Amino acid sequence: MVRYDAGHRERTHSAIIDAASQLMRERGFTEASVGNVMKAVGLTHGGFYAHFADKTAMLAAATEKAFDDSPKNFAALARMAQASGDVGVIAKHYLAEARVGAVASGCPAAALVSEVHRQEAPVQARFRNGTEDTRRALAAAPGLTTAEADHSWAALAMLVGSLALMRAMPDASLNDTIREQAISALRKLAATPNPPQPESPPA
Amino acid sequence: MVRYDAGHRERTHSAIIDAASQLMRERGFTEASVGNVMKAVGLTHGGFYAHFADKTAMLAAATEKAFDDSPKNFAALARMAQASGDVGVIAKHYLAEARVGAVASGCPAAALVSEVHRQEAPVQARFRNGTEDTRRALAAAPGLTTAEADHSWAALAMLVGSLALMRAMPDASLNDTIREQAISALRKLAATPNPPQPESPPA
DNA sequence: TGTACATCAGTGAACGCGCGTTCACTGATGTAC
DNA sequence: TGTACATCAGTGAACGCGCGTTCACTGATGTAC
């Protein structure tokens, strides 16, 4: 056994959180087990309790970590929509083939929605905070949140639902259909109701 | 032990499927264990293998069963939308408080979306068939599928995503917001693009 | 310079439990003779 | 009418395994004297 330099403990701690946040999205809360997570980090399960009080504490930290990038990603997509004048690009990128495949590093809301309600309070709390931050970032997209109406939750629900459905039904042509409809639906949702819409801006 | 009348075996068989389809939605595929399911039926685990080859066979049958009502329910909602002239009623009913609470007997798509991709092929297949049938029923709603555009997948994704999110973030006022946005979004999605829309028909 | 001890991240055996699956069995009834 | 046997849904002990959690330990280094 080596003597550990300063900061070693903290590095191990966040390595555990990183591994957990990926395993969780890929294989669910249950299979993100203490043993599996520690093995992914390259350690044995016994050392776990020097870092976390219990599995729930790890899952809570991992959920928070998983949501770290979501608001940033959606903010970037909202900016792209603004720049291109097409909200459809949000769905186009969020539902891109590569993202559908990358469960472990992808949107935690889509990866965990239907499992979260069974988790303990601390995990649910992080999920909710992360999802609300994500919605807030998406709301910056042009047309989604206006003086007359807010459709940012509906847009998020459609995007998350589409991604989860695409993964649940892995079929290239079906996925293309779902993606295209999401793009078109987002455009329709964000279009101002009264002047007849510029339905298809250049992608 | 009693001598069993004709049809007893078949009744036990479907009681197992019913119990599994409910436990599955409420507590997930993993916790819909052979032991838990048989206990729910009032039997011991040992008798299970007289009815199913393995757990996967049960989950596949339970998934199919869970989707039995979905297309009927959506067809009924589509008819209500037609009759009332408001597609919003679909979201209003699908996302009603009672439905959000009734996970065990509710929409299997919403209850299982983010878990299905980890299940074995037979289970995934039933999920896909059930979801496609459900989408087909929803497509009968006025305005969702027209000559110019089809938004039935987008609408289903938004409804399923909203329901799953509402359960993941149990908070009455947040749930109201999500429901209201879903109603409004559905109306906007189904509205014909050109003549300025009758945005708020009487609910 | 040498010895004794403290530190502390990580190890691995052990615990009780639930899982999916197997299998010898039970016991109430029906059928054969 | 009475005996022997077949039927068959369901029982419950047992298997190997992975789970979350506990705990006595290891062993490389730092510190005290």
Coordinates of C-alpha atoms (C1' of nucleotides) in Angstrom, one line a residue:
Chain A
M1 CA 0.0 0.0 0.0
V2 CA 1.3 3.4 -1.0
R3 CA 1.3 6.5 1.1
Y4 CA -1.3 8.8 -0.5
D5 CA -0.5 12.4 -1.4
A6 CA -2.7 15.3 -0.4
G7 CA -6.0 15.4 -2.2
H8 CA -5.9 11.6 -2.9
R9 CA -9.0 11.1 -0.7
E10 CA -10.9 13.8 -2.5
R11 CA -10.0 12.4 -5.8
T12 CA -11.2 8.9 -4.9
H13 CA -14.4 10.5 -3.5
S14 CA -15.3 12.2 -6.8
A15 CA -14.2 9.1 -8.8
I16 CA -16.8 7.1 -6.9
I17 CA -19.4 9.8 -7.6
D18 CA -18.5 9.8 -11.3
A19 CA -18.6 6.1 -11.6
A20 CA -22.0 5.9 -9.8
S21 CA -23.5 8.7 -11.9
Q22 CA -22.6 6.7 -15.1
L23 CA -23.6 3.3 -13.8
M24 CA -26.9 4.7 -12.5
R25 CA -27.9 6.0 -15.9
E26 CA -26.8 2.9 -17.7
R27 CA -28.0 0.2 -15.4
G28 CA -30.4 1.9 -13.0
F29 CA -30.2 2.8 -9.3
T30 CA -30.3 -0.9 -8.1
E31 CA -27.5 -2.1 -10.3
A32 CA -25.4 0.9 -9.4
S33 CA -24.5 -1.2 -6.4
V34 CA -21.7 -0.4 -3.9
G35 CA -19.7 -3.3 -5.3
N36 CA -20.1 -2.5 -8.9
V37 CA -19.3 1.2 -8.4
M38 CA -16.2 0.5 -6.3
K39 CA -15.0 -2.1 -8.9
A40 CA -15.4 0.5 -11.6
V41 CA -13.2 2.8 -9.6
G42 CA -10.6 0.0 -9.2
L43 CA -11.2 -0.5 -5.4
T44 CA -12.9 -3.0 -3.2
H45 CA -16.3 -2.6 -1.7
G46 CA -15.1 -2.3 1.9
G47 CA -13.5 1.1 1.4
F48 CA -16.8 2.6 0.4
Y49 CA -18.0 3.5 3.9
A50 CA -15.0 5.7 4.4
H51 CA -16.5 8.0 1.8
F52 CA -20.3 7.7 2.2
A53 CA -22.7 7.0 5.0
D54 CA -24.7 4.6 2.9
K55 CA -25.7 3.8 -0.6
T56 CA -28.4 6.5 -0.6
A57 CA -25.8 9.2 0.1
M58 CA -23.8 8.1 -2.9
L59 CA -26.9 8.0 -5.2
A60 CA -27.9 11.5 -4.1
A61 CA -24.4 12.8 -4.9
A62 CA -24.3 10.9 -8.1
T63 CA -27.7 12.3 -9.2
E64 CA -26.6 15.8 -8.5
K65 CA -23.4 15.2 -10.5
A66 CA -25.3 13.7 -13.4
F67 CA -27.3 16.9 -13.7
D68 CA -24.2 19.1 -13.7
D69 CA -24.1 19.4 -17.4
S70 CA -27.8 19.3 -18.3
P71 CA -28.5 23.0 -17.8
K72 CA -25.3 24.0 -19.6
N73 CA -26.2 21.7 -22.5
F74 CA -29.7 23.1 -22.8
A75 CA -28.5 26.6 -22.5
A76 CA -26.1 26.0 -25.4
L77 CA -28.9 24.4 -27.4
A78 CA -31.1 27.4 -26.7
R79 CA -28.4 29.7 -28.0
M80 CA -28.1 27.7 -31.1
A81 CA -31.8 27.9 -31.6
Q82 CA -31.6 31.7 -31.1
A83 CA -28.7 32.0 -33.6
S84 CA -30.2 29.8 -36.3
G85 CA -33.8 31.1 -35.8
D86 CA -35.0 27.5 -35.5
V87 CA -36.0 25.9 -32.2
G88 CA -36.0 22.6 -34.1
V89 CA -32.2 22.3 -33.7
I90 CA -32.7 21.7 -30.0
A91 CA -34.6 18.4 -30.7
K92 CA -32.2 17.6 -33.6
H93 CA -29.2 17.7 -31.3
Y94 CA -30.8 16.4 -28.1
L95 CA -32.2 13.4 -30.0
A96 CA -29.1 12.8 -32.2
E97 CA -28.2 9.2 -32.7
A98 CA -25.0 9.5 -30.7
R99 CA -26.9 10.9 -27.7
V100 CA -29.5 8.1 -27.8
G101 CA -26.6 5.6 -27.6
A102 CA -24.8 7.4 -24.9
V103 CA -27.0 6.6 -21.9
A104 CA -24.2 6.6 -19.3
S105 CA -23.1 10.2 -20.0
G106 CA -26.4 11.5 -21.3
C107 CA -29.4 13.3 -20.0
P108 CA -30.2 12.0 -16.5
A109 CA -33.8 13.0 -16.7
A110 CA -34.4 10.8 -19.7
A111 CA -32.4 7.9 -18.2
L112 CA -34.1 7.9 -14.8
V113 CA -37.6 9.5 -15.0
S114 CA -39.6 6.4 -14.4
E115 CA -37.4 5.1 -11.6
V116 CA -36.9 8.2 -9.5
H117 CA -40.3 7.9 -7.7
R118 CA -39.1 4.7 -6.0
Q119 CA -35.9 6.3 -4.6
E120 CA -35.4 7.9 -1.2
A121 CA -36.0 11.5 -0.5
P122 CA -32.5 12.8 -1.0
V123 CA -32.2 11.3 -4.4
Q124 CA -35.7 12.6 -5.5
A125 CA -34.7 16.1 -4.2
R126 CA -31.5 16.2 -6.4
F127 CA -33.5 14.9 -9.4
R128 CA -36.1 17.6 -9.0
N129 CA -33.5 20.4 -8.6
G130 CA -31.6 19.2 -11.6
T131 CA -34.7 18.9 -13.7
E132 CA -36.0 22.4 -12.8
D133 CA -32.6 23.9 -13.6
T134 CA -32.7 22.1 -16.9
R135 CA -36.2 23.4 -17.7
R136 CA -35.0 26.9 -16.8
A137 CA -32.2 26.7 -19.3
L138 CA -34.5 25.3 -22.0
A139 CA -36.9 28.2 -21.4
A140 CA -34.4 30.6 -22.9
A141 CA -35.1 29.1 -26.3
P142 CA -37.0 31.6 -28.5
G143 CA -40.8 31.3 -28.4
L144 CA -41.0 28.6 -25.7
T145 CA -41.7 31.1 -22.9
T146 CA -43.5 34.2 -24.0
A147 CA -45.7 36.8 -22.3
E148 CA -48.8 34.9 -23.3
A149 CA -47.8 31.3 -22.6
D150 CA -45.1 29.1 -21.1
H151 CA -44.4 25.8 -22.8
S152 CA -41.0 25.0 -21.4
W153 CA -42.2 22.1 -19.2
A154 CA -44.2 20.7 -22.1
A155 CA -41.1 21.0 -24.4
L156 CA -38.9 19.3 -21.8
A157 CA -41.4 16.5 -21.3
M158 CA -41.6 15.9 -25.0
L159 CA -37.8 15.8 -25.4
V160 CA -37.3 13.6 -22.4
G161 CA -40.2 11.4 -23.4
S162 CA -38.9 11.1 -26.9
L163 CA -35.4 10.2 -25.8
A164 CA -36.6 7.6 -23.4
L165 CA -39.0 6.1 -25.9
M166 CA -36.3 5.9 -28.6
R167 CA -34.1 4.0 -26.2
A168 CA -37.0 1.7 -25.1
M169 CA -37.7 0.9 -28.8
P170 CA -34.3 0.6 -30.4
D171 CA -35.1 0.8 -34.1
A172 CA -33.4 3.2 -36.5
S173 CA -36.3 4.1 -38.7
L174 CA -38.7 4.4 -35.7
N175 CA -36.2 6.6 -34.0
D176 CA -35.9 8.8 -37.1
T177 CA -39.7 9.2 -37.1
I178 CA -39.8 10.2 -33.4
R179 CA -36.9 12.6 -33.9
E180 CA -38.5 14.3 -36.9
Q181 CA -41.8 14.7 -35.1
A182 CA -40.1 16.2 -32.1
I183 CA -38.3 18.7 -34.3
S184 CA -41.5 19.7 -36.0
A185 CA -43.5 19.7 -32.8
L186 CA -41.0 22.0 -31.1
R187 CA -41.2 24.4 -34.0
K188 CA -45.0 24.4 -33.8
L189 CA -44.9 24.9 -30.0
A190 CA -42.6 27.8 -30.2
A191 CA -44.2 29.5 -33.1
T192 CA -46.2 32.7 -32.3
P193 CA -49.8 31.9 -32.9
N194 CA -51.0 34.8 -35.0
P195 CA -49.0 35.7 -38.0
P196 CA -48.9 32.6 -40.2
Q197 CA -45.8 30.7 -39.3
P198 CA -42.4 30.5 -41.0
E199 CA -42.8 26.7 -40.6
S200 CA -39.5 25.6 -42.1
P201 CA -36.5 27.9 -41.6
P202 CA -33.3 26.7 -43.2
A203 CA -31.8 24.0 -40.8
Chain B
M1 CA -55.1 -29.4 -0.6
V2 CA -58.3 -29.1 -2.5
R3 CA -59.0 -30.8 -5.8
Y4 CA -59.2 -28.1 -8.4
D5 CA -62.1 -27.6 -10.8
A6 CA -61.6 -27.1 -14.5
G7 CA -60.1 -23.8 -15.4
H8 CA -58.4 -23.4 -12.0
R9 CA -55.0 -23.6 -13.6
E10 CA -55.8 -20.9 -16.2
R11 CA -57.2 -18.7 -13.5
T12 CA -54.0 -19.0 -11.4
H13 CA -52.0 -18.3 -14.6
S14 CA -53.7 -15.0 -15.3
A15 CA -53.8 -14.0 -11.6
I16 CA -49.9 -14.3 -11.8
I17 CA -49.9 -12.1 -14.9
D18 CA -52.2 -9.5 -13.3
A19 CA -50.2 -9.3 -10.1
A20 CA -46.9 -9.1 -12.1
S21 CA -48.2 -6.4 -14.4
Q22 CA -49.2 -4.3 -11.4
L23 CA -46.1 -4.9 -9.3
M24 CA -43.9 -4.2 -12.3
R25 CA -45.4 -0.7 -12.8
E26 CA -45.4 0.1 -9.1
R27 CA -41.9 -1.2 -8.2
G28 CA -40.1 -1.9 -11.4
F29 CA -39.1 -5.1 -13.2
T30 CA -36.5 -6.2 -10.6
E31 CA -38.8 -5.9 -7.6
A32 CA -41.6 -7.7 -9.5
S33 CA -39.8 -10.8 -8.3
V34 CA -41.0 -14.4 -8.5
G35 CA -41.5 -14.4 -4.8
N36 CA -43.3 -11.1 -4.5
V37 CA -45.6 -11.9 -7.4
M38 CA -46.5 -15.3 -6.0
K39 CA -47.1 -13.9 -2.6
A40 CA -49.4 -11.3 -4.1
V41 CA -51.4 -14.1 -5.6
G42 CA -51.5 -16.0 -2.3
L43 CA -49.2 -18.8 -3.3
T44 CA -45.6 -19.9 -2.6
H45 CA -42.7 -19.3 -5.0
G46 CA -42.2 -22.9 -5.8
G47 CA -45.3 -23.3 -7.9
F48 CA -44.3 -20.5 -10.3
Y49 CA -42.4 -22.8 -12.7
A50 CA -45.5 -24.8 -13.4
H51 CA -46.8 -21.7 -15.1
F52 CA -43.8 -20.0 -16.7
A53 CA -40.5 -21.1 -18.1
D54 CA -38.7 -18.3 -16.2
K55 CA -39.0 -14.8 -14.9
T56 CA -38.6 -13.2 -18.4
A57 CA -41.6 -15.2 -19.7
M58 CA -43.7 -13.8 -16.9
L59 CA -42.5 -10.2 -17.4
A60 CA -43.2 -10.5 -21.2
A61 CA -46.8 -11.7 -20.5
A62 CA -47.2 -9.0 -17.8
T63 CA -46.0 -6.3 -20.1
E64 CA -48.4 -7.3 -22.8
K65 CA -51.2 -7.4 -20.2
A66 CA -50.3 -4.0 -18.9
F67 CA -50.8 -2.6 -22.4
D68 CA -54.2 -4.2 -22.8
D69 CA -56.1 -1.1 -21.9
S70 CA -53.8 1.6 -23.2
P71 CA -55.1 1.8 -26.8
K72 CA -58.7 1.6 -25.6
N73 CA -58.1 4.4 -23.1
F74 CA -56.5 6.6 -25.7
A75 CA -59.2 5.8 -28.2
A76 CA -61.8 6.9 -25.7
L77 CA -59.8 10.1 -25.0
A78 CA -59.5 10.8 -28.7
R79 CA -63.3 10.4 -29.1
M80 CA -63.8 12.8 -26.2
A81 CA -61.5 15.3 -27.9
Q82 CA -63.5 14.9 -31.1
A83 CA -66.8 15.4 -29.3
S84 CA -65.7 18.4 -27.3
G85 CA -63.7 20.0 -30.0
D86 CA -60.7 20.3 -27.7
V87 CA -57.7 18.0 -27.8
G88 CA -56.7 19.4 -24.5
V89 CA -59.1 17.1 -22.7
I90 CA -56.7 14.2 -23.6
A91 CA -53.9 15.7 -21.4
K92 CA -56.4 16.8 -18.8
H93 CA -57.6 13.3 -18.3
Y94 CA -54.4 11.4 -18.9
L95 CA -52.6 13.6 -16.4
A96 CA -55.4 13.8 -13.9
E97 CA -54.4 13.7 -10.2
A98 CA -55.9 10.2 -9.8
R99 CA -54.0 8.8 -12.7
V100 CA -50.7 10.2 -11.5
G101 CA -51.2 8.4 -8.2
A102 CA -52.4 5.1 -9.8
V103 CA -49.0 3.8 -11.0
A104 CA -49.9 0.1 -10.6
S105 CA -52.9 0.3 -12.9
G106 CA -51.8 3.2 -15.0
C107 CA -50.1 3.7 -18.3
P108 CA -47.3 1.2 -18.6
A109 CA -45.4 3.4 -21.1
A110 CA -45.0 6.1 -18.5
A111 CA -44.3 3.7 -15.7
L112 CA -41.6 1.7 -17.5
V113 CA -40.0 3.9 -20.3
S114 CA -36.6 4.4 -18.8
E115 CA -36.2 0.8 -17.6
V116 CA -37.3 -1.1 -20.7
H117 CA -34.0 -0.8 -22.5
R118 CA -32.3 -3.0 -19.9
Q119 CA -34.9 -5.8 -20.2
E120 CA -34.6 -8.9 -22.4
A121 CA -35.8 -9.0 -26.0
P122 CA -39.3 -10.5 -25.3
V123 CA -40.1 -7.8 -22.8
Q124 CA -38.9 -5.0 -25.1
A125 CA -40.9 -6.5 -28.0
R126 CA -44.2 -6.4 -26.0
F127 CA -43.4 -2.8 -24.8
R128 CA -42.9 -1.7 -28.4
N129 CA -46.0 -3.3 -29.7
G130 CA -48.1 -1.9 -26.9
T131 CA -46.6 1.6 -27.3
E132 CA -47.2 1.6 -31.1
D133 CA -50.8 0.5 -30.6
T134 CA -51.2 3.2 -28.1
R135 CA -49.8 5.8 -30.5
R136 CA -52.1 4.6 -33.2
A137 CA -55.1 5.1 -30.9
L138 CA -53.9 8.6 -30.0
A139 CA -53.4 9.5 -33.6
A140 CA -57.2 9.5 -34.1
A141 CA -57.4 12.7 -32.0
P142 CA -58.4 15.6 -34.2
G143 CA -55.5 17.6 -35.6
L144 CA -52.7 15.4 -34.4
T145 CA -52.3 13.5 -37.7
T146 CA -53.2 15.5 -40.8
A147 CA -52.3 15.4 -44.5
E148 CA -49.4 17.9 -43.9
A149 CA -48.0 16.5 -40.7
D150 CA -48.1 13.8 -38.1
H151 CA -47.5 14.7 -34.5
S152 CA -48.8 11.6 -32.8
W153 CA -45.4 10.4 -31.6
A154 CA -44.5 13.9 -30.3
A155 CA -47.9 14.1 -28.5
L156 CA -47.4 10.7 -27.0
A157 CA -43.9 11.5 -25.9
M158 CA -45.1 14.7 -24.3
L159 CA -47.9 13.0 -22.4
V160 CA -45.7 10.1 -21.3
G161 CA -42.9 12.4 -20.4
S162 CA -45.2 14.7 -18.4
L163 CA -46.7 11.8 -16.4
A164 CA -43.4 10.3 -15.6
L165 CA -42.0 13.7 -14.6
M166 CA -45.0 14.4 -12.4
R167 CA -44.4 11.2 -10.6
A168 CA -40.7 11.8 -10.3
M169 CA -41.3 15.2 -8.8
P170 CA -44.3 14.8 -6.5
D171 CA -45.5 18.3 -5.8
A172 CA -49.1 19.4 -6.3
S173 CA -48.4 22.9 -7.7
L174 CA -45.6 21.8 -10.0
N175 CA -47.8 19.0 -11.2
D176 CA -50.6 21.5 -11.9
T177 CA -48.1 23.6 -14.0
I178 CA -47.0 20.6 -16.0
R179 CA -50.6 19.5 -16.6
E180 CA -51.7 22.9 -17.7
Q181 CA -48.7 23.2 -20.1
A182 CA -49.4 19.8 -21.5
I183 CA -53.1 20.7 -22.2
S184 CA -52.0 24.0 -23.9
A185 CA -49.2 22.3 -25.8
L186 CA -51.5 19.6 -27.1
R187 CA -54.0 22.3 -28.4
K188 CA -51.2 24.2 -30.1
L189 CA -49.8 21.0 -31.6
A190 CA -53.2 20.0 -33.0
A191 CA -54.2 23.4 -34.3
T192 CA -54.1 23.9 -38.0
P193 CA -51.3 26.4 -38.7
N194 CA -52.9 29.0 -40.9
P195 CA -56.2 30.4 -39.7
P196 CA -55.5 32.2 -36.4
Q197 CA -56.2 29.6 -33.7
P198 CA -59.2 29.3 -31.4
E199 CA -56.6 29.0 -28.6
S200 CA -59.0 28.4 -25.6
P201 CA -62.1 26.5 -26.4
P202 CA -64.4 25.9 -23.4
A203 CA -62.9 23.1 -21.3
Chain C
dT1 C1' 20.6 7.4 13.7
dG2 C1' 17.3 4.2 15.7
dT3 C1' 13.0 2.7 17.8
dA4 C1' 8.1 3.1 19.0
dC5 C1' 4.0 4.6 17.8
dA6 C1' 0.1 7.3 15.2
dT7 C1' -2.2 7.9 10.9
dC8 C1' -5.4 6.5 7.5
dA9 C1' -7.0 4.9 2.7
dG10 C1' -8.0 0.7 1.4
dT11 C1' -8.6 -4.8 2.1
dG12 C1' -11.3 -8.8 2.4
dA13 C1' -13.9 -12.1 5.4
dA14 C1' -18.2 -12.2 7.4
dC15 C1' -23.3 -11.1 8.6
dG16 C1' -28.2 -11.7 7.2
dC17 C1' -31.2 -11.3 3.4
dG18 C1' -33.6 -11.7 -1.1
dC19 C1' -33.0 -13.3 -5.6
dG20 C1' -34.0 -17.1 -9.6
dT21 C1' -34.3 -21.8 -10.0
dT22 C1' -34.6 -26.9 -8.9
dC23 C1' -36.8 -30.8 -7.0
dA24 C1' -38.6 -34.3 -3.9
dC25 C1' -42.8 -34.1 -1.7
dT26 C1' -48.0 -33.7 -0.5
dG27 C1' -52.7 -34.7 -0.6
dA28 C1' -57.3 -34.4 -2.5
dT29 C1' -59.6 -36.3 -6.2
dG30 C1' -60.4 -39.4 -10.3
dT31 C1' -60.0 -43.9 -12.6
dA32 C1' -59.2 -49.0 -13.2
dC33 C1' -60.3 -53.4 -11.9
Chain D
dT1 C1' -68.1 -51.8 -2.6
dG2 C1' -63.2 -51.8 -1.9
dT3 C1' -58.3 -51.4 -3.1
dA4 C1' -54.4 -49.6 -5.9
dC5 C1' -52.7 -46.4 -8.6
dA6 C1' -52.5 -42.0 -11.6
dT7 C1' -53.1 -37.1 -11.8
dC8 C1' -51.4 -32.6 -10.9
dA9 C1' -51.5 -27.7 -8.6
dG10 C1' -49.1 -26.3 -5.1
dT11 C1' -45.4 -26.7 -1.0
dG12 C1' -41.1 -25.7 1.1
dA13 C1' -36.2 -26.9 1.7
dA14 C1' -32.1 -26.2 -0.7
dC15 C1' -28.6 -24.4 -4.3
dG16 C1' -25.3 -20.5 -5.5
dC17 C1' -25.2 -15.7 -6.0
dG18 C1' -25.1 -10.6 -5.2
dC19 C1' -26.8 -7.3 -2.2
dG20 C1' -25.7 -3.5 1.8
dT21 C1' -23.2 -3.1 5.7
dT22 C1' -19.6 -4.1 9.5
dC23 C1' -15.2 -4.6 11.2
dA24 C1' -10.6 -6.4 12.4
dC25 C1' -6.7 -5.9 9.6
dT26 C1' -2.7 -4.1 6.6
dG27 C1' 1.1 -1.5 5.4
dA28 C1' 3.5 2.6 3.7
dT29 C1' 4.5 6.8 5.6
dG30 C1' 5.0 10.6 9.2
dT31 C1' 6.2 12.0 13.9
dA32 C1' 8.1 11.8 18.8
dC33 C1' 11.8 11.0 21.5

